Amino acid sequence: MVFSSHEFVLIFLPLVFLAFAIANRFGGWQASFSVLGAASLVFYAQWSIALLAVLLTSAVANYIVGTFLIKATKEGRPAGWLLVSAVIANLVALGYFKYTNFFIDITNQVSGSGFSHLDIVLPVGISFYTFIQIGFLVEAHSGQAEQQPFIKYLTFATFFPCVTAGPLVLQREFFDQMKDRKDSALEARRLAVGVTLFAMGLFKKVVLADSIAPFANDIFAGVAAGGGVDMVSAWVGALAYSLQLYFDFSGYSDMAIGIGVIFGIRLPLNFNSPFKATSISEFWQRWHMTMTRFFTKFVYSPMAMRGMRSAVSKGHSPLRRYLVAGAWPIVVTMLVAGVWHGSGWTFVLFGLLHGVAIAVNNGWKHFSLPKPPAVLGWLMTISVVICGLVIFRAPDVASAMTMLTAMWGISAEVPANGHLAVALGLREALGLIFLLGAITLLAPNTQEILAKEWVSSDPVPKTMSRIAGYISWRPAMGWSFAAAGTFLLAFTSISADSSFLYYQF
């Protein structure tokens, strides 16, 4: 049961909202939040009771450690050792479930041994709920967190709209919304906005992303099976996957934020038209925004500060100072971000590519070199992004290199079988790529359309409400019909095997 399933839309979501409303009527907001905590456990238990036990163990352990950290910080006692131990424990648990078999592969390649893979089931969303709780521990140690009842913490750590694939919410932006709530749980305008945003996200996922997915899947599967690919097919596969992931993740993020709005919890933005970016740094300010925020705050900034102190104390030249305090922390941060997505050399290369590209981009600005025209900046950015996504999508490095060399005309082949499978649907594929590409580059995004009824815990940019113009959402009959039509079209397009790509991370 995922957000884009009949079971979730017809059964789970309405029943949870009914229980939420009844609890609010008789017990107020705190009772409603308890219902959300219980519903989150039920939602997660669908994958298995064993995986739910892993999630609960993580939540209980981190809550206990966080309690000690908050108390120690208030009393002025040193607790750095406890924070470090707890972060390591979280990473070890994550590493066991996610990277054990990758390390076995490396060991076999290096030593020539023949260790078999372990039968380990990856808990859905473990990368997300682990990092959400690491963020809580760090803020507890730095005095930015307050002690909360366990049921509130459990709701935060397992909140079903974001436990499986984000957004990576910070504790204070969640707990602040649980304080002293006086508004109505059944406020019609808020519910209308939440449902509209959910419908938009569902449409993006099941109508747009799932429509173009087969073209990407066919080409990447053909290459992985050893088939060659020519330049046109390689570009079709790369563009199709880029647009599939764009609308898949954008749709998921809209649905997650929309569900949060329905239940009175505003989540941070996670997606802001990243394909419109004219630099690779801007791209990461628009794509998976909460992940970028997390790694910037907890990985990049501490490294950059230490590097700057070291560079200043040693009297490095400006270039060497930038390499130590700017470029190196960026490359390391993006490597960590790449590996965070998955285990395999493709994720290492993906992180390395983006780390080097951002380091070059930031260095260009740091030394005040001539700024390229916006069109050239966009072309360079989107080229890096698409090549990165080819590496990201490919099952192994060899397949990624086959795709990339074909795309850039280095070693394009004309296969006997793989090309034929693609060529049969080439016109349809190009039509979809043109349509979806135009939407990503020319249309306002969902938060811009809903800017007058802001949906996020992030502040509203001053220019946001002017972008959507005449199609800005408003509580009117026309928008009611539009939202209902969007929902019905999306609902009737739901297929049985429609899962979100980011669930695998």
CSV table of N, CA and C in Angstrom, one decimal, residues 305-452:
chain,number,residue,atom,x,y,z
A,305,MET,N,34.0,24.6,8.0
A,305,MET,CA,34.5,25.5,9.1
A,305,MET,C,35.9,25.0,9.6
A,306,ARG,N,36.0,23.7,9.8
A,306,ARG,CA,37.3,23.1,10.2
A,306,ARG,C,38.4,23.4,9.1
A,307,GLY,N,38.0,23.2,7.8
A,307,GLY,CA,39.0,23.5,6.8
A,307,GLY,C,39.4,24.9,6.7
A,308,MET,N,38.4,25.9,6.9
A,308,MET,CA,38.8,27.3,6.9
A,308,MET,C,39.7,27.7,8.1
A,309,ARG,N,39.4,27.1,9.3
A,309,ARG,CA,40.3,27.4,10.4
A,309,ARG,C,41.7,26.9,10.1
A,310,SER,N,41.8,25.7,9.5
A,310,SER,CA,43.1,25.1,9.2
A,310,SER,C,43.9,25.9,8.2
A,311,ALA,N,43.1,26.3,7.1
A,311,ALA,CA,43.7,27.1,6.0
A,311,ALA,C,44.2,28.4,6.5
A,312,VAL,N,43.4,29.1,7.3
A,312,VAL,CA,43.8,30.4,7.8
A,312,VAL,C,45.0,30.3,8.7
A,313,SER,N,45.0,29.3,9.6
A,313,SER,CA,46.1,29.2,10.6
A,313,SER,C,47.4,28.8,9.9
A,314,LYS,N,47.3,28.2,8.7
A,314,LYS,CA,48.5,27.8,8.0
A,314,LYS,C,48.9,28.8,6.9
A,315,GLY,N,48.1,29.8,6.7
A,315,GLY,CA,48.4,30.9,5.7
A,315,GLY,C,48.4,30.4,4.3
A,316,HIS,N,47.4,29.5,4.0
A,316,HIS,CA,47.4,29.0,2.6
A,316,HIS,C,47.0,30.2,1.6
A,317,SER,N,47.4,29.9,0.4
A,317,SER,CA,47.0,30.9,-0.7
A,317,SER,C,45.5,30.8,-0.9
A,318,PRO,N,44.9,31.8,-1.6
A,318,PRO,CA,43.5,31.8,-1.9
A,318,PRO,C,43.0,30.5,-2.6
A,319,LEU,N,43.8,30.0,-3.6
A,319,LEU,CA,43.4,28.8,-4.3
A,319,LEU,C,43.4,27.6,-3.4
A,320,ARG,N,44.5,27.5,-2.6
A,320,ARG,CA,44.6,26.3,-1.7
A,320,ARG,C,43.6,26.4,-0.6
A,321,ARG,N,43.3,27.6,-0.2
A,321,ARG,CA,42.3,27.8,0.9
A,321,ARG,C,40.9,27.3,0.4
A,322,TYR,N,40.6,27.7,-0.9
A,322,TYR,CA,39.3,27.2,-1.5
A,322,TYR,C,39.3,25.7,-1.6
A,323,LEU,N,40.4,25.1,-2.0
A,323,LEU,CA,40.4,23.7,-2.2
A,323,LEU,C,40.2,23.0,-0.8
A,324,VAL,N,40.8,23.5,0.2
A,324,VAL,CA,40.7,22.9,1.6
A,324,VAL,C,39.3,23.1,2.2
A,325,ALA,N,38.9,24.4,2.1
A,325,ALA,CA,37.7,24.8,2.9
A,325,ALA,C,36.4,24.8,2.0
A,326,GLY,N,36.5,24.7,0.7
A,326,GLY,CA,35.4,24.8,-0.1
A,326,GLY,C,35.2,23.5,-1.0
A,327,ALA,N,36.2,23.2,-1.9
A,327,ALA,CA,36.0,22.1,-2.8
A,327,ALA,C,36.0,20.8,-2.1
A,328,TRP,N,37.0,20.5,-1.2
A,328,TRP,CA,37.0,19.2,-0.6
A,328,TRP,C,35.8,18.9,0.2
A,329,PRO,N,35.3,19.8,1.1
A,329,PRO,CA,34.1,19.5,1.8
A,329,PRO,C,32.9,19.2,0.9
A,330,ILE,N,32.8,19.9,-0.2
A,330,ILE,CA,31.7,19.7,-1.2
A,330,ILE,C,31.8,18.3,-1.8
A,331,VAL,N,33.0,17.9,-2.2
A,331,VAL,CA,33.1,16.6,-2.9
A,331,VAL,C,32.8,15.5,-1.9
A,332,VAL,N,33.3,15.6,-0.7
A,332,VAL,CA,33.1,14.6,0.4
A,332,VAL,C,31.6,14.5,0.7
A,333,THR,N,30.9,15.7,0.8
A,333,THR,CA,29.5,15.7,1.1
A,333,THR,C,28.7,15.1,0.0
A,334,MET,N,29.0,15.3,-1.2
A,334,MET,CA,28.2,14.7,-2.3
A,334,MET,C,28.5,13.2,-2.4
A,335,LEU,N,29.7,12.8,-2.1
A,335,LEU,CA,30.0,11.4,-2.1
A,335,LEU,C,29.1,10.7,-1.0
A,336,VAL,N,29.0,11.3,0.1
A,336,VAL,CA,28.2,10.7,1.2
A,336,VAL,C,26.7,10.7,0.7
A,337,ALA,N,26.3,11.8,0.1
A,337,ALA,CA,24.9,11.9,-0.4
A,337,ALA,C,24.7,10.8,-1.5
A,338,GLY,N,25.7,10.6,-2.3
A,338,GLY,CA,25.5,9.6,-3.4
A,338,GLY,C,25.4,8.2,-2.7
A,339,VAL,N,26.2,7.9,-1.8
A,339,VAL,CA,26.2,6.5,-1.2
A,339,VAL,C,24.9,6.4,-0.3
A,340,TRP,N,24.5,7.5,0.3
A,340,TRP,CA,23.2,7.5,1.0
A,340,TRP,C,22.1,6.9,0.2
A,341,HIS,N,22.1,7.3,-1.1
A,341,HIS,CA,21.0,6.8,-2.0
A,341,HIS,C,21.0,5.3,-2.2
A,342,GLY,N,22.2,4.7,-2.2
A,342,GLY,CA,22.2,3.2,-2.4
A,342,GLY,C,23.6,2.7,-2.4
A,343,SER,N,23.7,1.3,-2.3
A,343,SER,CA,24.9,0.7,-2.3
A,343,SER,C,25.3,0.2,-3.7
A,344,GLY,N,26.5,0.6,-4.1
A,344,GLY,CA,27.0,0.3,-5.4
A,344,GLY,C,27.9,1.3,-6.0
A,345,TRP,N,28.8,1.0,-6.9
A,345,TRP,CA,29.7,1.9,-7.4
A,345,TRP,C,29.0,3.0,-8.2
A,346,THR,N,27.9,2.7,-8.8
A,346,THR,CA,27.2,3.8,-9.5
A,346,THR,C,26.8,4.9,-8.6
A,347,PHE,N,26.4,4.7,-7.4
A,347,PHE,CA,26.1,5.8,-6.5
A,347,PHE,C,27.3,6.5,-6.1
A,348,VAL,N,28.4,5.8,-6.0
A,348,VAL,CA,29.7,6.5,-5.7
A,348,VAL,C,30.0,7.5,-6.8
A,349,LEU,N,29.9,7.0,-8.0
A,349,LEU,CA,30.2,7.8,-9.2
A,349,LEU,C,29.2,9.0,-9.3
A,350,PHE,N,28.0,8.7,-9.0
A,350,PHE,CA,27.0,9.8,-9.1
A,350,PHE,C,27.3,10.9,-8.1
A,351,GLY,N,27.7,10.5,-6.9
A,351,GLY,CA,28.0,11.5,-5.9
A,351,GLY,C,29.3,12.3,-6.3
A,352,LEU,N,30.3,11.5,-6.8
A,352,LEU,CA,31.6,12.2,-7.2
A,352,LEU,C,31.4,13.2,-8.3
A,353,LEU,N,30.5,12.8,-9.3
A,353,LEU,CA,30.3,13.7,-10.5
A,353,LEU,C,29.7,15.0,-10.0
A,354,HIS,N,28.7,14.9,-9.1
A,354,HIS,CA,28.0,16.1,-8.7
A,354,HIS,C,28.9,16.9,-7.7
A,355,GLY,N,29.7,16.2,-6.9
A,355,GLY,CA,30.6,16.9,-6.0
A,355,GLY,C,31.6,17.7,-6.8
A,356,VAL,N,32.2,17.1,-7.8
A,356,VAL,CA,33.2,17.8,-8.6
A,356,VAL,C,32.6,19.0,-9.4
A,357,ALA,N,31.4,18.7,-9.9
A,357,ALA,CA,30.7,19.8,-10.7
A,357,ALA,C,30.3,21.0,-9.8
A,358,ILE,N,29.8,20.7,-8.6
A,358,ILE,CA,29.5,21.8,-7.6
A,358,ILE,C,30.8,22.6,-7.2
A,359,ALA,N,31.8,21.8,-7.0
A,359,ALA,CA,33.1,22.4,-6.6
A,359,ALA,C,33.6,23.4,-7.7
A,360,VAL,N,33.5,22.9,-8.9
A,360,VAL,CA,33.9,23.8,-10.0
A,360,VAL,C,33.0,25.0,-10.1
A,361,ASN,N,31.7,24.8,-10.0
A,361,ASN,CA,30.8,25.9,-10.1
A,361,ASN,C,31.0,26.9,-9.0
A,362,ASN,N,31.1,26.4,-7.8
A,362,ASN,CA,31.4,27.4,-6.6
A,362,ASN,C,32.7,28.1,-6.8
A,363,GLY,N,33.7,27.3,-7.2
A,363,GLY,CA,35.0,27.9,-7.4
A,363,GLY,C,35.0,29.0,-8.5
A,364,TRP,N,34.2,28.8,-9.5
A,364,TRP,CA,34.1,29.8,-10.6
A,364,TRP,C,33.5,31.1,-10.0
A,365,LYS,N,32.5,31.0,-9.1
A,365,LYS,CA,31.9,32.2,-8.5
A,365,LYS,C,32.8,32.7,-7.5
A,366,HIS,N,33.5,31.9,-6.7
A,366,HIS,CA,34.4,32.3,-5.6
A,366,HIS,C,35.5,33.2,-6.2
A,367,PHE,N,36.0,32.9,-7.4
A,367,PHE,CA,37.1,33.7,-7.9
A,367,PHE,C,36.6,34.7,-8.9
A,368,SER,N,35.3,35.0,-8.9
A,368,SER,CA,34.7,36.0,-9.7
A,368,SER,C,35.0,35.9,-11.2
A,369,LEU,N,35.0,34.7,-11.7
A,369,LEU,CA,35.3,34.5,-13.2
A,369,LEU,C,34.0,34.9,-13.9
A,370,PRO,N,34.1,35.3,-15.2
A,370,PRO,CA,32.9,35.8,-16.0
A,370,PRO,C,31.8,34.8,-16.0
A,371,LYS,N,30.6,35.3,-15.7
A,371,LYS,CA,29.4,34.5,-15.6
A,371,LYS,C,28.9,34.1,-17.0
A,372,PRO,N,28.7,32.8,-17.3
A,372,PRO,CA,28.2,32.5,-18.6
A,372,PRO,C,26.7,32.9,-18.8
A,373,PRO,N,26.3,33.1,-20.0
A,373,PRO,CA,24.9,33.4,-20.2
A,373,PRO,C,24.0,32.3,-19.6
A,374,ALA,N,22.8,32.7,-19.3
A,374,ALA,CA,21.8,31.8,-18.6
A,374,ALA,C,21.6,30.5,-19.4
A,375,VAL,N,21.4,30.7,-20.7
A,375,VAL,CA,21.2,29.5,-21.6
A,375,VAL,C,22.3,28.6,-21.5
A,376,LEU,N,23.6,29.1,-21.6
A,376,LEU,CA,24.7,28.2,-21.5
A,376,LEU,C,24.8,27.5,-20.1
A,377,GLY,N,24.5,28.3,-19.1
A,377,GLY,CA,24.5,27.7,-17.7
A,377,GLY,C,23.5,26.6,-17.6
A,378,TRP,N,22.3,26.8,-18.2
A,378,TRP,CA,21.3,25.8,-18.1
A,378,TRP,C,21.7,24.5,-18.9
A,379,LEU,N,22.3,24.7,-20.1
A,379,LEU,CA,22.7,23.6,-20.9
A,379,LEU,C,23.8,22.8,-20.2
A,380,MET,N,24.8,23.5,-19.6
A,380,MET,CA,25.8,22.7,-18.8
A,380,MET,C,25.2,22.0,-17.6
A,381,THR,N,24.3,22.7,-16.9
A,381,THR,CA,23.7,22.1,-15.7
A,381,THR,C,22.9,20.9,-16.1
A,382,ILE,N,22.0,21.0,-17.1
A,382,ILE,CA,21.1,19.9,-17.4
A,382,ILE,C,21.9,18.7,-18.0
A,383,SER,N,23.1,19.0,-18.7
A,383,SER,CA,23.9,17.9,-19.2
A,383,SER,C,24.5,17.1,-18.0
A,384,VAL,N,25.0,17.8,-17.0
A,384,VAL,CA,25.5,17.1,-15.8
A,384,VAL,C,24.4,16.3,-15.1
A,385,VAL,N,23.3,16.9,-15.0
A,385,VAL,CA,22.2,16.3,-14.3
A,385,VAL,C,21.7,15.0,-15.0
A,386,ILE,N,21.6,15.1,-16.4
A,386,ILE,CA,21.1,13.9,-17.1
A,386,ILE,C,22.2,12.8,-17.1
A,387,CYS,N,23.4,13.2,-17.3
A,387,CYS,CA,24.5,12.2,-17.2
A,387,CYS,C,24.5,11.5,-15.8
A,388,GLY,N,24.4,12.4,-14.8
A,388,GLY,CA,24.4,11.8,-13.5
A,388,GLY,C,23.2,10.9,-13.2
A,389,LEU,N,22.1,11.2,-13.8
A,389,LEU,CA,20.9,10.3,-13.6
A,389,LEU,C,21.0,9.0,-14.4
A,390,VAL,N,21.8,9.0,-15.5
A,390,VAL,CA,22.1,7.8,-16.2
A,390,VAL,C,22.9,6.8,-15.3
A,391,ILE,N,23.9,7.4,-14.7
A,391,ILE,CA,24.7,6.6,-13.8
A,391,ILE,C,23.9,6.1,-12.6
A,392,PHE,N,23.0,7.0,-12.1
A,392,PHE,CA,22.2,6.7,-11.0
A,392,PHE,C,21.2,5.6,-11.3
A,393,ARG,N,20.7,5.6,-12.5
A,393,ARG,CA,19.7,4.6,-12.9
A,393,ARG,C,20.3,3.2,-13.3
A,394,ALA,N,21.5,3.3,-13.9
A,394,ALA,CA,22.1,2.0,-14.4
A,394,ALA,C,22.4,1.0,-13.3
A,395,PRO,N,22.2,-0.3,-13.6
A,395,PRO,CA,22.4,-1.3,-12.6
A,395,PRO,C,23.9,-1.5,-12.3
A,396,ASP,N,24.8,-1.1,-13.2
A,396,ASP,CA,26.2,-1.2,-12.9
A,396,ASP,C,26.9,-0.2,-13.7
A,397,VAL,N,28.2,-0.1,-13.4
A,397,VAL,CA,29.0,0.9,-14.1
A,397,VAL,C,29.2,0.6,-15.6
A,398,ALA,N,29.3,-0.6,-16.0
A,398,ALA,CA,29.4,-1.0,-17.4
A,398,ALA,C,28.2,-0.5,-18.2
A,399,SER,N,27.0,-0.7,-17.7
A,399,SER,CA,25.8,-0.3,-18.4
A,399,SER,C,25.8,1.2,-18.4
A,400,ALA,N,26.2,1.9,-17.4
A,400,ALA,CA,26.2,3.4,-17.4
A,400,ALA,C,27.1,3.9,-18.5
A,401,MET,N,28.3,3.3,-18.6
A,401,MET,CA,29.3,3.7,-19.6
A,401,MET,C,28.8,3.4,-21.0
A,402,THR,N,28.1,2.3,-21.2
A,402,THR,CA,27.5,2.0,-22.5
A,402,THR,C,26.5,3.1,-22.9
A,403,MET,N,25.7,3.5,-22.0
A,403,MET,CA,24.7,4.6,-22.2
A,403,MET,C,25.4,5.9,-22.5
A,404,LEU,N,26.3,6.3,-21.7
A,404,LEU,CA,26.9,7.6,-21.8
A,404,LEU,C,27.8,7.7,-23.1
A,405,THR,N,28.5,6.7,-23.4
A,405,THR,CA,29.3,6.7,-24.6
A,405,THR,C,28.4,6.8,-25.9
A,406,ALA,N,27.3,6.1,-25.8
A,406,ALA,CA,26.4,6.2,-26.9
A,406,ALA,C,25.7,7.5,-27.0
A,407,MET,N,25.4,8.1,-25.9
A,407,MET,CA,24.7,9.5,-25.9
A,407,MET,C,25.6,10.5,-26.6
A,408,TRP,N,26.9,10.4,-26.3
A,408,TRP,CA,27.8,11.4,-26.7
A,408,TRP,C,28.6,11.0,-28.0
A,409,GLY,N,28.1,9.9,-28.6
A,409,GLY,CA,28.7,9.5,-29.9
A,409,GLY,C,30.1,9.0,-29.9
A,410,ILE,N,30.5,8.5,-28.7
A,410,ILE,CA,31.8,8.0,-28.6
A,410,ILE,C,31.9,6.5,-29.1
A,411,SER,N,30.9,5.7,-28.7
A,411,SER,CA,30.9,4.3,-29.2
A,411,SER,C,29.5,3.8,-29.5
A,412,ALA,N,28.7,4.6,-30.2
A,412,ALA,CA,27.4,4.2,-30.4
A,412,ALA,C,27.3,3.0,-31.3
A,413,GLU,N,26.4,2.1,-31.0
A,413,GLU,CA,26.2,0.9,-31.7
A,413,GLU,C,24.8,0.9,-32.3
A,414,VAL,N,24.5,0.1,-33.3
A,414,VAL,CA,23.2,-0.1,-33.8
A,414,VAL,C,22.8,-1.6,-33.6
A,415,PRO,N,22.2,-1.9,-32.4
A,415,PRO,CA,21.9,-3.3,-32.1
A,415,PRO,C,20.8,-3.9,-32.9
A,416,ALA,N,20.9,-5.2,-32.9
A,416,ALA,CA,19.9,-5.9,-33.8
A,416,ALA,C,18.5,-6.0,-33.0
A,417,ASN,N,18.6,-6.1,-31.7
A,417,ASN,CA,17.3,-6.3,-31.0
A,417,ASN,C,16.9,-5.1,-30.1
A,418,GLY,N,17.8,-4.6,-29.3
A,418,GLY,CA,17.4,-3.5,-28.4
A,418,GLY,C,16.9,-2.3,-29.1
A,419,HIS,N,17.5,-1.9,-30.2
A,419,HIS,CA,17.1,-0.7,-30.9
A,419,HIS,C,15.7,-0.9,-31.5
A,420,LEU,N,15.4,-2.1,-32.0
A,420,LEU,CA,14.1,-2.4,-32.6
A,420,LEU,C,13.0,-2.2,-31.5
A,421,ALA,N,13.2,-2.7,-30.3
A,421,ALA,CA,12.2,-2.6,-29.3
A,421,ALA,C,11.9,-1.1,-29.0
A,422,VAL,N,12.9,-0.3,-29.1
A,422,VAL,CA,12.7,1.1,-28.8
A,422,VAL,C,12.1,1.8,-30.0
A,423,ALA,N,12.6,1.5,-31.2
A,423,ALA,CA,12.1,2.2,-32.4
A,423,ALA,C,10.6,2.0,-32.6
A,424,LEU,N,10.0,0.9,-32.2
A,424,LEU,CA,8.6,0.7,-32.4
A,424,LEU,C,7.8,1.8,-31.7
A,425,GLY,N,8.3,2.3,-30.5
A,425,GLY,CA,7.6,3.3,-29.8
A,425,GLY,C,8.3,4.7,-29.8
A,426,LEU,N,9.2,4.9,-30.7
A,426,LEU,CA,10.1,6.1,-30.7
A,426,LEU,C,9.2,7.3,-30.8
A,427,ARG,N,8.3,7.4,-31.8
A,427,ARG,CA,7.5,8.6,-31.9
A,427,ARG,C,6.7,8.9,-30.7
A,428,GLU,N,6.1,7.9,-30.0
A,428,GLU,CA,5.4,8.1,-28.8
A,428,GLU,C,6.3,8.6,-27.7
A,429,ALA,N,7.5,8.0,-27.6
A,429,ALA,CA,8.5,8.4,-26.6
A,429,ALA,C,8.9,9.8,-26.8
A,430,LEU,N,9.2,10.2,-28.0
A,430,LEU,CA,9.6,11.6,-28.2
A,430,LEU,C,8.5,12.6,-27.9
A,431,GLY,N,7.3,12.2,-28.3
A,431,GLY,CA,6.1,13.1,-28.0
A,431,GLY,C,6.0,13.3,-26.5
A,432,LEU,N,6.1,12.2,-25.7
A,432,LEU,CA,6.0,12.3,-24.3
A,432,LEU,C,7.1,13.2,-23.7
A,433,ILE,N,8.3,12.9,-24.2
A,433,ILE,CA,9.5,13.7,-23.7
A,433,ILE,C,9.3,15.2,-24.0
A,434,PHE,N,8.8,15.5,-25.1
A,434,PHE,CA,8.6,16.9,-25.5
A,434,PHE,C,7.5,17.5,-24.6
A,435,LEU,N,6.4,16.8,-24.3
A,435,LEU,CA,5.3,17.3,-23.5
A,435,LEU,C,5.8,17.5,-22.1
A,436,LEU,N,6.4,16.4,-21.5
A,436,LEU,CA,6.8,16.5,-20.1
A,436,LEU,C,7.9,17.5,-19.9
A,437,GLY,N,8.8,17.6,-20.9
A,437,GLY,CA,9.9,18.5,-20.8
A,437,GLY,C,9.4,19.9,-20.8
A,438,ALA,N,8.3,20.2,-21.6
A,438,ALA,CA,7.7,21.6,-21.6
A,438,ALA,C,7.1,21.9,-20.3
A,439,ILE,N,6.4,20.9,-19.7
A,439,ILE,CA,5.8,21.1,-18.4
A,439,ILE,C,6.9,21.5,-17.3
A,440,THR,N,8.0,20.7,-17.3
A,440,THR,CA,9.0,21.0,-16.3
A,440,THR,C,9.6,22.4,-16.4
A,441,LEU,N,9.7,22.8,-17.7
A,441,LEU,CA,10.5,24.1,-17.9
A,441,LEU,C,9.6,25.3,-18.0
A,442,LEU,N,8.3,25.2,-18.4
A,442,LEU,CA,7.4,26.3,-18.6
A,442,LEU,C,6.3,26.5,-17.6
A,443,ALA,N,5.8,25.4,-17.0
A,443,ALA,CA,4.7,25.5,-16.2
A,443,ALA,C,5.1,25.9,-14.7
A,444,PRO,N,4.2,26.6,-14.0
A,444,PRO,CA,4.4,26.8,-12.6
A,444,PRO,C,4.3,25.5,-11.8
A,445,ASN,N,5.1,25.4,-10.8
A,445,ASN,CA,4.9,24.2,-10.0
A,445,ASN,C,3.8,24.2,-9.0
A,446,THR,N,3.6,23.2,-8.2
A,446,THR,CA,2.4,23.1,-7.4
A,446,THR,C,2.4,24.1,-6.3
A,447,GLN,N,3.6,24.3,-5.6
A,447,GLN,CA,3.6,25.3,-4.5
A,447,GLN,C,3.4,26.7,-5.1
A,448,GLU,N,3.8,26.9,-6.3
A,448,GLU,CA,3.5,28.3,-6.9
A,448,GLU,C,2.0,28.4,-7.2
A,449,ILE,N,1.4,27.4,-7.7
A,449,ILE,CA,-0.1,27.4,-7.9
A,449,ILE,C,-0.8,27.6,-6.6
A,450,LEU,N,-0.3,27.0,-5.5
A,450,LEU,CA,-1.0,27.1,-4.2
A,450,LEU,C,-0.4,28.2,-3.3
A,451,ALA,N,0.4,29.1,-3.9
A,451,ALA,CA,1.1,30.0,-3.1
A,451,ALA,C,0.2,30.9,-2.1
A,452,LYS,N,-1.0,31.2,-2.6
A,452,LYS,CA,-1.8,32.0,-1.7
A,452,LYS,C,-2.3,31.3,-0.5
